[in-house]
């Protein structure tokens, strides 16, 4: 098979993943393209990125934007924040949630404050 033909197979497989919402594994199997090569092709050619595998993000995107805006505001006022100060701000805003982000269960204020006694 020519190079052009094999490239077309990758494009067809990428369209299957993006337009038909087919899994990468199934598209690779149907089109005859290696799975890892198809993943690399999707990432390299700016198609929709492969969904993140592994642990979920600790902070939501809204919370990250709020922290970023605070950092920029403080920097404009002349108070550059250190890395430790940024971590403390992120931890403080992350711990202000009433729902644990890992298991989605409600947490009482006593447990969050660390003064829960049985």
Coordinates of C-alpha atoms in Angstrom, one line a residue:
X1 CA 0.0 0.0 0.0
X2 CA 1.2 3.5 -0.8
X3 CA 2.0 6.1 1.9
X4 CA -1.0 8.1 0.7
X5 CA -3.3 5.2 1.2
X6 CA -2.1 4.5 4.7
X7 CA -2.5 8.2 5.6
X8 CA -6.0 8.2 4.4
X9 CA -6.7 5.2 6.7
X10 CA -5.6 7.3 9.7
X11 CA -7.8 10.2 8.6
X12 CA -10.8 7.9 8.2
X13 CA -10.1 6.4 11.7
X14 CA -9.7 9.9 13.2
X15 CA -13.1 11.0 11.7
X16 CA -14.7 7.8 13.1
X17 CA -13.5 8.8 16.6
X18 CA -14.4 12.5 16.3
X19 CA -17.7 12.5 14.3
X20 CA -19.2 9.1 15.2
X21 CA -18.0 9.2 18.8
X22 CA -16.5 5.7 18.3
X23 CA -13.8 4.5 20.7
X24 CA -10.2 4.8 19.6
X25 CA -9.8 1.0 20.0
X26 CA -12.7 0.2 17.8
X27 CA -11.8 2.7 15.1
X28 CA -8.2 1.3 15.1
X29 CA -9.5 -2.2 14.8
X30 CA -11.9 -1.4 11.9
X31 CA -9.5 0.7 9.9
X32 CA -6.5 -1.5 10.5
X33 CA -4.3 1.3 12.0
X34 CA -2.2 0.5 15.1
X35 CA -3.8 1.8 18.3
X36 CA -0.8 3.8 19.6
X37 CA -0.2 5.3 16.2
X38 CA -3.8 6.5 16.0
X39 CA -3.6 8.0 19.5
X40 CA -0.4 9.9 18.4
X41 CA -2.1 11.0 15.2
X42 CA -5.1 12.4 17.0
X43 CA -2.9 14.4 19.4
X44 CA -0.4 15.5 16.8
X45 CA -2.9 16.7 14.2
X46 CA -5.0 18.8 16.7
X47 CA -8.0 16.6 16.7
X48 CA -10.0 16.3 19.9
X49 CA -7.6 15.1 22.5
X50 CA -7.8 11.7 23.9
X51 CA -9.8 11.7 27.2
X52 CA -7.6 12.0 30.3
X53 CA -6.9 8.7 32.0
X54 CA -5.9 8.4 35.7
X55 CA -6.7 10.5 38.7
X56 CA -9.2 13.4 38.3
X57 CA -8.0 17.0 38.6
X58 CA -7.9 18.3 42.1
X59 CA -9.2 21.7 41.2
X60 CA -12.1 22.6 38.9
X61 CA -11.4 24.9 36.0
X62 CA -13.5 27.6 37.5
X63 CA -11.5 27.5 40.7
X64 CA -8.2 27.6 38.7
X65 CA -9.5 30.7 36.9
X66 CA -10.4 32.4 40.2
X67 CA -6.9 31.7 41.6
X68 CA -5.3 33.0 38.4
X69 CA -7.3 36.2 38.5
X70 CA -6.3 36.7 42.2
X71 CA -2.6 36.2 41.4
X72 CA -2.8 38.6 38.5
X73 CA -4.6 41.2 40.7
X74 CA -2.1 40.9 43.5
X75 CA 0.8 41.2 41.0
X76 CA -0.6 44.3 39.5
X77 CA -0.8 45.8 43.0
X78 CA 2.9 45.1 43.4
X79 CA 2.5 42.1 45.7
X80 CA 4.0 39.1 43.9
X81 CA 3.0 35.9 45.5
X82 CA 5.5 33.1 46.2
X83 CA 4.8 29.5 45.3
X84 CA 4.1 28.7 48.9
X85 CA 1.5 31.5 49.1
X86 CA -0.2 30.2 45.9
X87 CA -0.3 26.7 47.3
X88 CA -1.9 27.9 50.5
X89 CA -4.5 29.9 48.6
X90 CA -5.3 26.9 46.4
X91 CA -5.5 24.6 49.5
X92 CA -7.7 27.0 51.4
X93 CA -10.2 27.4 48.5
X94 CA -10.1 23.7 47.8
X95 CA -10.9 22.8 51.4
X96 CA -13.8 25.3 51.5
X97 CA -15.9 22.8 49.5
X98 CA -18.8 21.1 51.4
X99 CA -18.5 18.0 49.1
X100 CA -15.3 15.9 49.0
X101 CA -14.1 15.9 45.4
X102 CA -12.8 12.4 45.5
X103 CA -15.8 10.5 46.7
X104 CA -18.6 13.1 46.3
X105 CA -19.9 12.6 49.8
X106 CA -21.0 15.5 52.1
X107 CA -18.5 16.5 54.7
X108 CA -19.6 18.0 58.0
X109 CA -17.9 21.4 59.0
X110 CA -16.4 19.7 62.1
X111 CA -14.5 17.2 60.0
X112 CA -13.3 19.9 57.6
X113 CA -12.1 21.9 60.5
X114 CA -10.2 18.9 61.9
X115 CA -11.9 19.1 65.3
X116 CA -14.2 16.2 64.9
X117 CA -14.3 14.1 68.1
X118 CA -16.1 10.7 68.3

